[in-house]
Amino acid sequence: MTEVEEYLRKREEPTKPKVLVVDDSITVRQMIKNLLDERYDVTLASSGTAAIRCLVLDRPDLVLLDYEMPVCDGKQVLEVIRSEKSFAGIPVFFLTGRTDPETVKKLVSLKPNGYLAKYLKPEEIKKKIDTYFEQKK
């Protein structure tokens, strides 16, 4: 009987928005998970290929996507997301350590829903994500 009660309790709990964090750096992934874990259901992916698998298995409400990754970079992952009808509406924020004008111009031309500089203070990153979800409501 406790399994049924547990299932019913979980169903009644408000669900947290799902955030997929895609970065080849375990340090960045873990920092963002620790930062967001209280308010969000955070899933981590270490590569573009893993990100696509996560999209299929558990559709997130927001993707935080590293722009520069080996093999399958952020641009390629965004192209896959936008080209697949069932994923096209998933919002994507690029994560980047580069904020030079040329890189920013490239990022903006890809039309992500936003971008976050990795050098921002953790509280600023959290605030931007919180603000995004508050505006979405």
mmCIF file with all atom_site columns, N, CA and C in Angstrom, residues 61-110:
data_model
loop_
_atom_site.group_PDB
_atom_site.id
_atom_site.type_symbol
_atom_site.label_atom_id
_atom_site.label_alt_id
_atom_site.label_comp_id
_atom_site.label_asym_id
_atom_site.label_entity_id
_atom_site.label_seq_id
_atom_site.pdbx_PDB_ins_code
_atom_site.Cartn_x
_atom_site.Cartn_y
_atom_site.Cartn_z
_atom_site.occupancy
_atom_site.B_iso_or_equiv
_atom_site.pdbx_formal_charge
_atom_site.auth_seq_id
_atom_site.auth_comp_id
_atom_site.auth_asym_id
_atom_site.auth_atom_id
_atom_site.pdbx_PDB_model_num
ATOM 1   N N  . ASP A 1 61  ? 12.032 21.581 -20.512 1.00 0.00 ? 61  ASP A N  1
ATOM 2   C CA . ASP A 1 61  ? 11.354 22.863 -20.705 1.00 0.00 ? 61  ASP A CA 1
ATOM 3   C C  . ASP A 1 61  ? 12.347 23.946 -21.136 1.00 0.00 ? 61  ASP A C  1
ATOM 4   N N  . LEU A 1 62  ? 13.638 23.681 -20.928 1.00 0.00 ? 62  LEU A N  1
ATOM 5   C CA . LEU A 1 62  ? 14.698 24.606 -21.319 1.00 0.00 ? 62  LEU A CA 1
ATOM 6   C C  . LEU A 1 62  ? 15.989 23.817 -21.484 1.00 0.00 ? 62  LEU A C  1
ATOM 7   N N  . VAL A 1 63  ? 16.762 24.174 -22.518 1.00 0.00 ? 63  VAL A N  1
ATOM 8   C CA . VAL A 1 63  ? 18.078 23.570 -22.719 1.00 0.00 ? 63  VAL A CA 1
ATOM 9   C C  . VAL A 1 63  ? 19.133 24.652 -22.545 1.00 0.00 ? 63  VAL A C  1
ATOM 10  N N  . LEU A 1 64  ? 20.098 24.398 -21.667 1.00 0.00 ? 64  LEU A N  1
ATOM 11  C CA . LEU A 1 64  ? 21.277 25.250 -21.522 1.00 0.00 ? 64  LEU A CA 1
ATOM 12  C C  . LEU A 1 64  ? 22.394 24.535 -22.263 1.00 0.00 ? 64  LEU A C  1
ATOM 13  N N  . LEU A 1 65  ? 22.812 25.095 -23.386 1.00 0.00 ? 65  LEU A N  1
ATOM 14  C CA . LEU A 1 65  ? 23.653 24.386 -24.344 1.00 0.00 ? 65  LEU A CA 1
ATOM 15  C C  . LEU A 1 65  ? 25.001 25.074 -24.534 1.00 0.00 ? 65  LEU A C  1
ATOM 16  N N  . ASP A 1 66  ? 26.067 24.340 -24.230 1.00 0.00 ? 66  ASP A N  1
ATOM 17  C CA . ASP A 1 66  ? 27.419 24.849 -24.457 1.00 0.00 ? 66  ASP A CA 1
ATOM 18  C C  . ASP A 1 66  ? 27.597 25.067 -25.959 1.00 0.00 ? 66  ASP A C  1
ATOM 19  N N  . TYR A 1 67  ? 28.133 26.214 -26.314 1.00 0.00 ? 67  TYR A N  1
ATOM 20  C CA . TYR A 1 67  ? 28.312 26.541 -27.730 1.00 0.00 ? 67  TYR A CA 1
ATOM 21  C C  . TYR A 1 67  ? 29.510 25.803 -28.321 1.00 0.00 ? 67  TYR A C  1
ATOM 22  N N  . GLU A 1 68  ? 30.581 25.669 -27.547 1.00 0.00 ? 68  GLU A N  1
ATOM 23  C CA . GLU A 1 68  ? 31.795 25.040 -28.052 1.00 0.00 ? 68  GLU A CA 1
ATOM 24  C C  . GLU A 1 68  ? 32.027 23.696 -27.370 1.00 0.00 ? 68  GLU A C  1
ATOM 25  N N  . MET A 1 69  ? 31.770 22.630 -28.129 1.00 0.00 ? 69  MET A N  1
ATOM 26  C CA . MET A 1 69  ? 32.006 21.271 -27.639 1.00 0.00 ? 69  MET A CA 1
ATOM 27  C C  . MET A 1 69  ? 32.656 20.469 -28.756 1.00 0.00 ? 69  MET A C  1
ATOM 28  N N  . PRO A 1 70  ? 33.431 19.447 -28.401 1.00 0.00 ? 70  PRO A N  1
ATOM 29  C CA . PRO A 1 70  ? 34.020 18.601 -29.447 1.00 0.00 ? 70  PRO A CA 1
ATOM 30  C C  . PRO A 1 70  ? 32.955 17.716 -30.100 1.00 0.00 ? 70  PRO A C  1
ATOM 31  N N  . VAL A 1 71  ? 33.234 17.239 -31.269 1.00 0.00 ? 71  VAL A N  1
ATOM 32  C CA . VAL A 1 71  ? 32.431 16.323 -32.078 1.00 0.00 ? 71  VAL A CA 1
ATOM 33  C C  . VAL A 1 71  ? 31.134 16.976 -32.561 1.00 0.00 ? 71  VAL A C  1
ATOM 34  N N  . CYS A 1 72  ? 30.184 17.170 -31.686 1.00 0.00 ? 72  CYS A N  1
ATOM 35  C CA . CYS A 1 72  ? 28.885 17.756 -32.047 1.00 0.00 ? 72  CYS A CA 1
ATOM 36  C C  . CYS A 1 72  ? 28.708 19.018 -31.200 1.00 0.00 ? 72  CYS A C  1
ATOM 37  N N  . ASP A 1 73  ? 28.938 20.180 -31.808 1.00 0.00 ? 73  ASP A N  1
ATOM 38  C CA . ASP A 1 73  ? 28.922 21.419 -31.027 1.00 0.00 ? 73  ASP A CA 1
ATOM 39  C C  . ASP A 1 73  ? 27.505 21.965 -30.832 1.00 0.00 ? 73  ASP A C  1
ATOM 40  N N  . GLY A 1 74  ? 27.421 23.062 -30.099 1.00 0.00 ? 74  GLY A N  1
ATOM 41  C CA . GLY A 1 74  ? 26.125 23.652 -29.776 1.00 0.00 ? 74  GLY A CA 1
ATOM 42  C C  . GLY A 1 74  ? 25.335 24.071 -31.001 1.00 0.00 ? 74  GLY A C  1
ATOM 43  N N  . LYS A 1 75  ? 26.009 24.599 -31.998 1.00 0.00 ? 75  LYS A N  1
ATOM 44  C CA . LYS A 1 75  ? 25.330 25.011 -33.235 1.00 0.00 ? 75  LYS A CA 1
ATOM 45  C C  . LYS A 1 75  ? 24.657 23.807 -33.889 1.00 0.00 ? 75  LYS A C  1
ATOM 46  N N  . GLN A 1 76  ? 25.361 22.689 -33.970 1.00 0.00 ? 76  GLN A N  1
ATOM 47  C CA . GLN A 1 76  ? 24.800 21.482 -34.583 1.00 0.00 ? 76  GLN A CA 1
ATOM 48  C C  . GLN A 1 76  ? 23.615 20.951 -33.778 1.00 0.00 ? 76  GLN A C  1
ATOM 49  N N  . VAL A 1 77  ? 23.731 20.961 -32.458 1.00 0.00 ? 77  VAL A N  1
ATOM 50  C CA . VAL A 1 77  ? 22.627 20.483 -31.617 1.00 0.00 ? 77  VAL A CA 1
ATOM 51  C C  . VAL A 1 77  ? 21.407 21.386 -31.802 1.00 0.00 ? 77  VAL A C  1
ATOM 52  N N  . LEU A 1 78  ? 21.621 22.693 -31.836 1.00 0.00 ? 78  LEU A N  1
ATOM 53  C CA . LEU A 1 78  ? 20.511 23.619 -32.053 1.00 0.00 ? 78  LEU A CA 1
ATOM 54  C C  . LEU A 1 78  ? 19.855 23.363 -33.408 1.00 0.00 ? 78  LEU A C  1
ATOM 55  N N  . GLU A 1 79  ? 20.650 23.104 -34.429 1.00 0.00 ? 79  GLU A N  1
ATOM 56  C CA . GLU A 1 79  ? 20.098 22.808 -35.754 1.00 0.00 ? 79  GLU A CA 1
ATOM 57  C C  . GLU A 1 79  ? 19.223 21.553 -35.720 1.00 0.00 ? 79  GLU A C  1
ATOM 58  N N  . VAL A 1 80  ? 19.667 20.527 -34.993 1.00 0.00 ? 80  VAL A N  1
ATOM 59  C CA . VAL A 1 80  ? 18.862 19.301 -34.856 1.00 0.00 ? 80  VAL A CA 1
ATOM 60  C C  . VAL A 1 80  ? 17.553 19.620 -34.138 1.00 0.00 ? 80  VAL A C  1
ATOM 61  N N  . ILE A 1 81  ? 17.638 20.382 -33.054 1.00 0.00 ? 81  ILE A N  1
ATOM 62  C CA . ILE A 1 81  ? 16.437 20.729 -32.286 1.00 0.00 ? 81  ILE A CA 1
ATOM 63  C C  . ILE A 1 81  ? 15.450 21.494 -33.163 1.00 0.00 ? 81  ILE A C  1
ATOM 64  N N  . ARG A 1 82  ? 15.933 22.473 -33.886 1.00 0.00 ? 82  ARG A N  1
ATOM 65  C CA . ARG A 1 82  ? 15.046 23.301 -34.711 1.00 0.00 ? 82  ARG A CA 1
ATOM 66  C C  . ARG A 1 82  ? 14.509 22.558 -35.937 1.00 0.00 ? 82  ARG A C  1
ATOM 67  N N  . SER A 1 83  ? 15.235 21.558 -36.416 1.00 0.00 ? 83  SER A N  1
ATOM 68  C CA . SER A 1 83  ? 14.804 20.848 -37.612 1.00 0.00 ? 83  SER A CA 1
ATOM 69  C C  . SER A 1 83  ? 13.798 19.733 -37.315 1.00 0.00 ? 83  SER A C  1
ATOM 70  N N  . GLU A 1 84  ? 13.757 19.282 -36.089 1.00 0.00 ? 84  GLU A N  1
ATOM 71  C CA . GLU A 1 84  ? 12.834 18.209 -35.707 1.00 0.00 ? 84  GLU A CA 1
ATOM 72  C C  . GLU A 1 84  ? 11.553 18.837 -35.175 1.00 0.00 ? 84  GLU A C  1
ATOM 73  N N  . LYS A 1 85  ? 10.456 18.609 -35.849 1.00 0.00 ? 85  LYS A N  1
ATOM 74  C CA . LYS A 1 85  ? 9.190  19.262 -35.520 1.00 0.00 ? 85  LYS A CA 1
ATOM 75  C C  . LYS A 1 85  ? 8.805  19.122 -34.044 1.00 0.00 ? 85  LYS A C  1
ATOM 76  N N  . SER A 1 86  ? 9.002  17.944 -33.476 1.00 0.00 ? 86  SER A N  1
ATOM 77  C CA . SER A 1 86  ? 8.585  17.721 -32.084 1.00 0.00 ? 86  SER A CA 1
ATOM 78  C C  . SER A 1 86  ? 9.489  18.437 -31.065 1.00 0.00 ? 86  SER A C  1
ATOM 79  N N  . PHE A 1 87  ? 10.686 18.866 -31.482 1.00 0.00 ? 87  PHE A N  1
ATOM 80  C CA . PHE A 1 87  ? 11.600 19.570 -30.584 1.00 0.00 ? 87  PHE A CA 1
ATOM 81  C C  . PHE A 1 87  ? 11.678 21.065 -30.869 1.00 0.00 ? 87  PHE A C  1
ATOM 82  N N  . ALA A 1 88  ? 11.185 21.490 -32.010 1.00 0.00 ? 88  ALA A N  1
ATOM 83  C CA . ALA A 1 88  ? 11.403 22.862 -32.489 1.00 0.00 ? 88  ALA A CA 1
ATOM 84  C C  . ALA A 1 88  ? 10.992 23.932 -31.477 1.00 0.00 ? 88  ALA A C  1
ATOM 85  N N  . GLY A 1 89  ? 10.012 23.656 -30.646 1.00 0.00 ? 89  GLY A N  1
ATOM 86  C CA . GLY A 1 89  ? 9.533  24.644 -29.687 1.00 0.00 ? 89  GLY A CA 1
ATOM 87  C C  . GLY A 1 89  ? 10.289 24.678 -28.372 1.00 0.00 ? 89  GLY A C  1
ATOM 88  N N  . ILE A 1 90  ? 11.253 23.802 -28.198 1.00 0.00 ? 90  ILE A N  1
ATOM 89  C CA . ILE A 1 90  ? 12.012 23.770 -26.946 1.00 0.00 ? 90  ILE A CA 1
ATOM 90  C C  . ILE A 1 90  ? 12.968 24.969 -26.921 1.00 0.00 ? 90  ILE A C  1
ATOM 91  N N  . PRO A 1 91  ? 12.882 25.807 -25.897 1.00 0.00 ? 91  PRO A N  1
ATOM 92  C CA . PRO A 1 91  ? 13.775 26.958 -25.818 1.00 0.00 ? 91  PRO A CA 1
ATOM 93  C C  . PRO A 1 91  ? 15.209 26.544 -25.493 1.00 0.00 ? 91  PRO A C  1
ATOM 94  N N  . VAL A 1 92  ? 16.143 27.236 -26.133 1.00 0.00 ? 92  VAL A N  1
ATOM 95  C CA . VAL A 1 92  ? 17.567 26.942 -25.958 1.00 0.00 ? 92  VAL A CA 1
ATOM 96  C C  . VAL A 1 92  ? 18.306 28.226 -25.606 1.00 0.00 ? 92  VAL A C  1
ATOM 97  N N  . PHE A 1 93  ? 19.087 28.165 -24.528 1.00 0.00 ? 93  PHE A N  1
ATOM 98  C CA . PHE A 1 93  ? 20.002 29.244 -24.147 1.00 0.00 ? 93  PHE A CA 1
ATOM 99  C C  . PHE A 1 93  ? 21.409 28.700 -24.367 1.00 0.00 ? 93  PHE A C  1
ATOM 100 N N  . PHE A 1 94  ? 22.224 29.430 -25.101 1.00 0.00 ? 94  PHE A N  1
ATOM 101 C CA . PHE A 1 94  ? 23.616 29.025 -25.242 1.00 0.00 ? 94  PHE A CA 1
ATOM 102 C C  . PHE A 1 94  ? 24.387 29.399 -23.986 1.00 0.00 ? 94  PHE A C  1
ATOM 103 N N  . LEU A 1 95  ? 25.300 28.525 -23.604 1.00 0.00 ? 95  LEU A N  1
ATOM 104 C CA . LEU A 1 95  ? 26.294 28.798 -22.562 1.00 0.00 ? 95  LEU A CA 1
ATOM 105 C C  . LEU A 1 95  ? 27.606 29.027 -23.288 1.00 0.00 ? 95  LEU A C  1
ATOM 106 N N  . THR A 1 96  ? 28.290 30.081 -22.983 1.00 0.00 ? 96  THR A N  1
ATOM 107 C CA . THR A 1 96  ? 29.550 30.317 -23.659 1.00 0.00 ? 96  THR A CA 1
ATOM 108 C C  . THR A 1 96  ? 30.534 31.040 -22.760 1.00 0.00 ? 96  THR A C  1
ATOM 109 N N  . GLY A 1 97  ? 31.777 30.701 -22.948 1.00 0.00 ? 97  GLY A N  1
ATOM 110 C CA . GLY A 1 97  ? 32.844 31.398 -22.236 1.00 0.00 ? 97  GLY A CA 1
ATOM 111 C C  . GLY A 1 97  ? 33.370 32.563 -23.056 1.00 0.00 ? 97  GLY A C  1
ATOM 112 N N  . ARG A 1 98  ? 32.894 32.664 -24.295 1.00 0.00 ? 98  ARG A N  1
ATOM 113 C CA . ARG A 1 98  ? 33.363 33.721 -25.192 1.00 0.00 ? 98  ARG A CA 1
ATOM 114 C C  . ARG A 1 98  ? 32.285 34.780 -25.376 1.00 0.00 ? 98  ARG A C  1
ATOM 115 N N  . THR A 1 99  ? 32.680 36.023 -25.176 1.00 0.00 ? 99  THR A N  1
ATOM 116 C CA . THR A 1 99  ? 31.728 37.120 -25.352 1.00 0.00 ? 99  THR A CA 1
ATOM 117 C C  . THR A 1 99  ? 32.275 38.191 -26.294 1.00 0.00 ? 99  THR A C  1
ATOM 118 N N  . ASP A 1 100 ? 33.263 37.816 -27.100 1.00 0.00 ? 100 ASP A N  1
ATOM 119 C CA . ASP A 1 100 ? 33.788 38.761 -28.075 1.00 0.00 ? 100 ASP A CA 1
ATOM 120 C C  . ASP A 1 100 ? 32.703 39.042 -29.124 1.00 0.00 ? 100 ASP A C  1
ATOM 121 N N  . PRO A 1 101 ? 32.721 40.224 -29.733 1.00 0.00 ? 101 PRO A N  1
ATOM 122 C CA . PRO A 1 101 ? 31.660 40.608 -30.668 1.00 0.00 ? 101 PRO A CA 1
ATOM 123 C C  . PRO A 1 101 ? 31.419 39.605 -31.794 1.00 0.00 ? 101 PRO A C  1
ATOM 124 N N  . GLU A 1 102 ? 32.474 39.003 -32.325 1.00 0.00 ? 102 GLU A N  1
ATOM 125 C CA . GLU A 1 102 ? 32.312 38.045 -33.423 1.00 0.00 ? 102 GLU A CA 1
ATOM 126 C C  . GLU A 1 102 ? 31.521 36.811 -32.970 1.00 0.00 ? 102 GLU A C  1
ATOM 127 N N  . THR A 1 103 ? 31.851 36.277 -31.807 1.00 0.00 ? 103 THR A N  1
ATOM 128 C CA . THR A 1 103 ? 31.139 35.106 -31.285 1.00 0.00 ? 103 THR A CA 1
ATOM 129 C C  . THR A 1 103 ? 29.695 35.454 -30.960 1.00 0.00 ? 103 THR A C  1
ATOM 130 N N  . VAL A 1 104 ? 29.484 36.600 -30.327 1.00 0.00 ? 104 VAL A N  1
ATOM 131 C CA . VAL A 1 104 ? 28.124 37.024 -29.990 1.00 0.00 ? 104 VAL A CA 1
ATOM 132 C C  . VAL A 1 104 ? 27.286 37.164 -31.265 1.00 0.00 ? 104 VAL A C  1
ATOM 133 N N  . LYS A 1 105 ? 27.877 37.721 -32.308 1.00 0.00 ? 105 LYS A N  1
ATOM 134 C CA . LYS A 1 105 ? 27.170 37.876 -33.588 1.00 0.00 ? 105 LYS A CA 1
ATOM 135 C C  . LYS A 1 105 ? 26.769 36.502 -34.149 1.00 0.00 ? 105 LYS A C  1
ATOM 136 N N  . LYS A 1 106 ? 27.692 35.530 -34.075 1.00 0.00 ? 106 LYS A N  1
ATOM 137 C CA . LYS A 1 106 ? 27.393 34.168 -34.534 1.00 0.00 ? 106 LYS A CA 1
ATOM 138 C C  . LYS A 1 106 ? 26.251 33.559 -33.710 1.00 0.00 ? 106 LYS A C  1
ATOM 139 N N  . LEU A 1 107 ? 26.333 33.739 -32.391 1.00 0.00 ? 107 LEU A N  1
ATOM 140 C CA . LEU A 1 107 ? 25.298 33.193 -31.507 1.00 0.00 ? 107 LEU A CA 1
ATOM 141 C C  . LEU A 1 107 ? 23.926 33.775 -31.834 1.00 0.00 ? 107 LEU A C  1
ATOM 142 N N  . VAL A 1 108 ? 23.849 35.085 -31.943 1.00 0.00 ? 108 VAL A N  1
ATOM 143 C CA . VAL A 1 108 ? 22.577 35.764 -32.190 1.00 0.00 ? 108 VAL A CA 1
ATOM 144 C C  . VAL A 1 108 ? 22.001 35.353 -33.544 1.00 0.00 ? 108 VAL A C  1
ATOM 145 N N  . SER A 1 109 ? 22.863 35.153 -34.538 1.00 0.00 ? 109 SER A N  1
ATOM 146 C CA . SER A 1 109 ? 22.379 34.769 -35.871 1.00 0.00 ? 109 SER A CA 1
ATOM 147 C C  . SER A 1 109 ? 21.713 33.392 -35.867 1.00 0.00 ? 109 SER A C  1
ATOM 148 N N  . LEU A 1 110 ? 22.034 32.558 -34.883 1.00 0.00 ? 110 LEU A N  1
ATOM 149 C CA . LEU A 1 110 ? 21.432 31.225 -34.778 1.00 0.00 ? 110 LEU A CA 1
ATOM 150 C C  . LEU A 1 110 ? 20.049 31.271 -34.116 1.00 0.00 ? 110 LEU A C  1
#
